[in-house]
Short mmCIF file of C-alpha atoms in Angstrom, two decimals:
data_model
loop_
_atom_site.label_atom_id
_atom_site.label_comp_id
_atom_site.label_asym_id
_atom_site.label_seq_id
_atom_site.Cartn_x
_atom_site.Cartn_y
_atom_site.Cartn_z
CA MET A 1 -0.01 0.36 0.14
CA SER A 2 1.22 2.80 -1.25
CA GLY A 3 0.17 7.01 -0.01
CA HIS A 4 0.80 9.28 3.12
CA SER A 5 -1.32 6.52 5.35
CA SER A 6 0.60 3.99 4.55
CA ILE A 7 1.34 3.04 7.78
CA LEU A 8 -2.07 3.22 8.93
CA PRO A 9 -3.55 -0.08 9.48
CA SER A 10 -5.84 -1.38 6.40
CA GLU A 11 -8.96 -3.49 6.61
CA GLU A 12 -7.00 -5.82 5.82
CA ALA A 13 -4.87 -5.95 8.62
CA PHE A 14 -7.69 -5.98 11.26
CA GLU A 15 -9.37 -9.55 9.23
CA ASP A 16 -6.03 -11.14 9.86
CA PHE A 17 -5.81 -9.85 13.75
CA LYS A 18 -9.58 -11.25 14.46
CA LYS A 19 -7.75 -14.74 12.41
CA GLN A 20 -6.04 -15.10 14.90
CA CYS A 21 -7.52 -14.46 18.40
CA LEU A 22 -10.29 -17.04 16.89
CA ALA A 23 -7.90 -19.31 15.77
CA THR A 24 -5.85 -22.33 17.57
CA GLU A 25 -4.64 -24.62 15.61
CA ASN A 26 -0.80 -23.79 16.46
CA TRP A 27 -1.80 -22.52 19.94
CA LEU A 28 -0.31 -23.75 23.04
CA ASN A 29 -3.09 -23.16 26.06
CA LYS A 30 -1.59 -22.42 29.12
CA TYR A 31 -4.30 -21.96 31.76
CA ASP A 32 -7.56 -22.07 31.46
CA SER A 33 -9.85 -21.77 34.68
CA ASN A 34 -13.46 -19.74 35.98
CA GLY A 35 -13.70 -18.66 31.77
CA MET A 36 -10.43 -17.42 31.59
CA GLN A 37 -7.84 -18.99 28.09
CA VAL A 38 -4.10 -18.15 28.26
CA TRP A 39 -2.17 -19.16 24.81
CA ILE A 40 0.83 -18.76 23.85
CA GLU A 41 1.80 -19.56 19.65
CA MET A 42 4.19 -22.43 19.04
CA PRO A 43 5.03 -21.18 15.36
CA ALA A 44 4.99 -24.17 12.93
CA ASP A 45 7.80 -23.75 11.54
CA ARG A 46 9.89 -24.17 15.84
CA GLY A 47 13.75 -22.62 13.71
CA ASN A 48 16.30 -20.48 13.94
CA ASN A 49 13.67 -18.10 12.33
CA SER A 50 11.23 -18.56 15.39
CA PRO A 51 10.81 -15.78 17.47
CA LYS A 52 12.09 -15.81 20.93
CA VAL A 53 9.46 -13.57 22.37
CA HIS A 54 5.85 -15.59 22.75
CA LYS A 55 2.85 -13.94 21.55
CA ILE A 56 -0.41 -14.36 23.58
CA LYS A 57 -3.62 -14.44 23.64
CA CYS A 58 -5.58 -14.10 26.60
CA LYS A 59 -9.61 -14.83 25.82
CA MET A 60 -12.40 -14.31 28.78
CA ALA A 61 -15.71 -14.84 28.73
CA ILE A 62 -17.73 -11.57 30.11
CA LYS A 63 -20.88 -12.41 31.14
CA ASP A 64 -22.27 -9.05 33.49
CA VAL A 65 -21.09 -6.00 30.81
CA SER A 66 -22.19 -5.56 27.34
CA ALA A 67 -19.00 -5.50 24.35
CA ALA A 68 -19.59 -1.79 24.35
CA THR A 69 -18.76 -1.17 27.67
CA MET A 70 -15.41 -3.12 27.31
CA TYR A 71 -14.41 -1.72 25.21
CA ASP A 72 -15.37 2.15 26.33
CA VAL A 73 -12.88 1.64 28.81
CA ILE A 74 -10.08 0.35 27.05
CA HIS A 75 -9.88 3.88 24.67
CA ASP A 76 -10.96 5.85 28.36
CA GLY A 77 -8.15 7.38 29.12
CA GLN A 78 -8.93 9.24 31.94
CA TYR A 79 -10.50 6.24 33.43
CA ARG A 80 -7.71 3.98 33.64
CA LYS A 81 -6.49 6.48 35.40
CA LYS A 82 -8.80 4.91 38.06
CA TRP A 83 -8.16 1.18 37.09
CA ASP A 84 -4.48 0.92 36.48
CA PRO A 85 -1.86 0.19 39.17
CA ASN A 86 0.48 0.11 37.44
CA MET A 87 0.74 2.45 34.86
CA LEU A 88 3.20 5.47 36.10
CA ASP A 89 1.75 7.93 32.67
CA SER A 90 -0.43 7.35 29.62
CA TYR A 91 -1.38 10.58 26.83
CA ASP A 92 -2.42 11.17 23.55
CA ILE A 93 0.59 12.72 21.75
CA ALA A 94 -1.82 13.54 18.04
CA ARG A 95 -5.17 12.51 15.43
CA LEU A 96 -3.78 9.93 13.04
CA SER A 97 -7.21 10.02 11.26
CA ASP A 98 -10.94 9.21 12.93
CA ASN A 99 -9.54 5.98 13.95
CA ALA A 100 -6.29 5.97 14.38
CA ASP A 101 -4.29 8.19 17.06
CA VAL A 102 -0.79 7.36 18.41
CA GLY A 103 -0.19 7.88 21.69
CA TYR A 104 1.82 7.16 24.93
CA TYR A 105 2.47 5.10 27.50
CA SER A 106 4.35 3.93 30.75
CA TRP A 107 4.24 1.53 34.05
CA ARG A 108 6.13 0.60 36.33
CA CYS A 109 8.04 -3.10 36.71
CA PRO A 110 9.06 -4.87 40.15
CA LYS A 111 12.07 -3.30 41.56
CA PRO A 112 15.27 -3.17 40.69
CA ILE A 113 14.15 -4.25 37.22
CA LYS A 114 13.97 -0.68 35.45
CA ASN A 115 10.29 0.81 34.22
CA ARG A 116 9.41 0.94 30.43
CA ASP A 117 7.55 3.27 28.11
CA VAL A 118 6.03 2.49 24.40
CA VAL A 119 4.42 5.03 21.36
CA THR A 120 2.37 3.39 19.55
CA LEU A 121 0.11 3.44 16.72
CA ARG A 122 -2.67 2.47 18.10
CA SER A 123 -5.38 2.26 15.33
CA TRP A 124 -9.96 1.12 16.26
CA ARG A 125 -12.52 -0.62 14.51
CA VAL A 126 -16.20 -1.57 15.09
CA LYS A 127 -18.30 -3.52 12.99
CA ASP A 128 -22.15 -5.27 13.97
CA ASP A 129 -20.60 -6.44 17.29
CA GLU A 130 -17.26 -6.23 16.78
CA TYR A 131 -15.17 -4.00 18.19
CA THR A 132 -11.65 -4.61 18.26
CA ILE A 133 -8.40 -2.36 18.57
CA ILE A 134 -4.61 -2.57 17.53
CA ASN A 135 -2.18 -1.24 18.16
CA PHE A 136 2.61 -1.00 17.84
CA SER A 137 5.13 0.69 18.32
CA VAL A 138 6.46 3.39 16.08
CA LYS A 139 9.34 6.13 16.43
CA HIS A 140 8.53 9.96 17.09
CA PRO A 141 10.40 12.39 16.19
CA ASP A 142 9.04 13.99 19.43
CA HIS A 143 8.82 11.42 22.03
CA PRO A 144 13.34 10.09 22.21
CA PRO A 145 13.64 7.55 24.27
CA GLN A 146 14.23 8.31 28.18
CA SER A 147 16.86 7.45 29.83
CA ASN A 148 15.70 6.73 33.20
CA LEU A 149 12.77 3.89 31.22
CA VAL A 150 13.71 1.28 28.58
CA ARG A 151 12.17 2.38 25.38
CA ALA A 152 9.89 -1.40 24.91
CA VAL A 153 8.21 -2.55 22.01
CA SER A 154 4.98 -4.04 20.75
CA LEU A 155 5.16 -5.88 18.25
CA LEU A 156 1.20 -6.07 17.66
CA THR A 157 -1.50 -6.18 20.65
CA GLY A 158 -4.86 -5.51 21.02
CA TYR A 159 -7.97 -7.05 21.98
CA PHE A 160 -11.22 -7.90 20.18
CA ILE A 161 -14.08 -7.94 21.65
CA LYS A 162 -17.51 -9.83 20.10
CA ALA A 163 -20.20 -8.96 21.49
CA THR A 164 -22.72 -12.59 23.34
CA GLY A 165 -25.62 -10.32 24.76
CA PRO A 166 -27.28 -7.36 25.22
CA ASN A 167 -25.06 -7.38 28.69
CA SER A 168 -22.64 -10.08 27.76
CA CYS A 169 -19.10 -10.73 25.39
CA THR A 170 -15.62 -12.18 25.31
CA PHE A 171 -13.02 -10.58 24.93
CA THR A 172 -9.29 -10.78 23.61
CA TYR A 173 -6.23 -10.01 24.39
CA LEU A 174 -3.92 -10.74 22.53
CA SER A 175 -0.36 -9.64 22.54
CA GLN A 176 3.41 -10.14 21.51
CA ALA A 177 5.78 -7.57 22.85
CA ASP A 178 9.81 -6.76 23.76
CA PRO A 179 10.41 -5.84 26.97
CA LYS A 180 13.91 -5.37 25.97
CA GLY A 181 17.03 -4.09 28.30
CA SER A 182 18.27 -7.36 28.84
CA LEU A 183 15.57 -9.61 29.82
CA PRO A 184 16.36 -13.34 29.12
CA LYS A 185 13.24 -14.39 27.21
CA TRP A 186 12.72 -17.50 29.34
CA VAL A 187 11.76 -14.66 32.29
CA VAL A 188 9.95 -12.49 30.00
CA ASN A 189 7.60 -15.61 28.33
CA LYS A 190 7.38 -16.84 32.21
CA ALA A 191 5.83 -13.43 32.86
CA SER A 192 3.83 -12.39 30.28
CA GLN A 193 1.76 -16.31 31.30
CA VAL A 194 0.68 -15.03 35.02
CA LEU A 195 0.38 -11.26 34.78
CA ALA A 196 -1.61 -11.66 31.66
CA PRO A 197 -4.84 -12.79 33.40
CA ARG A 198 -4.44 -10.71 36.76
CA VAL A 199 -4.47 -8.37 33.18
CA LEU A 200 -7.56 -8.78 32.03
CA LYS A 201 -9.10 -9.87 35.38
CA SER A 202 -8.36 -5.90 36.79
CA VAL A 203 -9.87 -5.49 33.39
CA HIS A 204 -13.96 -6.94 34.01
CA LYS A 205 -13.67 -5.30 37.30
CA ALA A 206 -12.68 -2.29 35.51
CA GLY A 207 -15.66 -2.35 33.02
CA GLN A 208 -17.84 -4.00 36.11
CA ASN A 209 -17.41 0.04 37.80
CA TYR A 210 -16.98 2.49 34.19
CA PRO A 211 -20.97 2.63 33.82
CA GLU A 212 -21.38 4.91 37.18
CA TRP A 213 -17.51 6.08 37.27
CA LYS A 214 -18.28 7.44 33.25
CA GLN A 215 -22.42 9.31 34.10
CA GLN A 216 -20.08 11.07 36.83
CA ASN A 217 -17.66 12.16 34.37
CA SER A 218 -18.69 13.79 30.92
CA PRO A 219 -20.72 10.97 30.25
CA ASP A 220 -21.18 12.05 26.56
CA VAL A 221 -17.54 12.01 25.84
CA LYS A 222 -16.16 9.78 24.25
CA PRO A 223 -14.38 10.40 21.38
CA TRP A 224 -13.65 7.26 19.97
CA LEU A 225 -16.99 6.98 19.05
CA HIS A 226 -17.45 10.33 18.08
CA PRO A 227 -14.38 12.26 16.40
CA GLU A 228 -16.01 16.10 16.28
CA GLN A 229 -15.31 16.03 20.33
CA SER A 230 -11.73 15.40 19.75
CA ASN A 231 -9.73 18.39 21.07
CA ILE A 232 -6.58 16.08 19.20
CA CYS A 233 -3.90 18.05 17.27
CA MET A 234 -3.24 16.47 14.92
CA MET A 235 -0.26 14.83 12.29
CA ASP A 236 0.69 13.97 9.40
CA PRO A 237 1.05 9.68 9.85
CA THR A 238 4.38 9.96 6.78
CA LYS A 239 6.22 11.79 9.69
CA LEU A 240 6.05 8.48 11.81
CA SER A 241 8.25 5.34 10.90
CA LEU A 242 7.79 1.67 12.28
CA GLN A 243 9.68 1.16 15.32
CA ARG A 244 12.34 -2.43 15.58
CA ALA A 245 12.58 -3.67 19.07
CA ASP A 246 17.14 -4.27 17.40
CA SER A 247 17.52 -0.88 16.49
CA LEU A 248 16.89 -0.25 20.25
CA GLU A 249 19.30 0.17 22.75
CA ASN A 250 19.48 -3.38 25.95
CA VAL A 251 19.77 -2.15 28.62
CA ASP A 252 21.71 -4.40 31.67
CA GLU A 253 20.19 -6.18 33.73
CA SER A 254 22.19 -9.78 34.25
CA SER A 255 22.07 -9.02 37.19
CA LYS A 256 18.75 -8.09 38.25
CA VAL A 257 16.94 -11.79 38.00
CA ASP A 258 17.76 -15.61 38.09
CA THR A 259 18.77 -17.44 35.54
CA GLN A 260 19.26 -20.89 36.49
CA ASP A 261 16.48 -21.41 34.25
CA GLY A 262 17.62 -21.77 30.78
CA GLU A 263 15.52 -19.25 28.02
CA ASP A 264 13.86 -22.42 26.06
CA SER A 265 11.33 -22.57 29.30
CA SER A 266 7.43 -22.89 28.76
#
């Protein structure tokens, strides 16, 4: 695809993300309890070219919150400050289109590991009873890596939310992200499998509490549904480029973790 919007996800990108969220072939189930499942992708080609950082998928059956509400929860940056205990900072940098923006997010890591941040392009789509949000890391000329944080990389992260009733849905989170630094990849993969269910439980609780909170906090303002409400400045997408993991400096954290297990642990 050519033109000024080439970095923006196409319809094919959304369809491919949906396909990955629904797929079971080449995915290994690592957790299945109380309506929640965690899977890791097992590439058909397990050779040297297979990625060291797992692609992880977490699926949750929600019986008491609508798909539309869960979609609002993921979008609402003001509300995230209320329910995300790991967040250090988060803000929108610029709009790229009616359904895409670029933003910044930083989060706390357990000491003595350094805290992380990302700059990502986020795009979203609502189609019938399906709600999709995807993001990936980009380079922004005015937001380079900071010395006090490790710049992580989202290769592909997103949410696929499908209504199963007027007040119920399936909520799928899929991510392949490299936290960078020099953490052994087995540590990254293990941590992802443990943390993902905790995060989704927090998101579910946030969904339960969102309608009451939103009623008291600009209930009619939802720029992700009504782009004319946005007061974020527009930006030319051509000023952004993909952030690749291998172009970022690795910060030595090898002394911070117990590396008694091998990198191939899973």
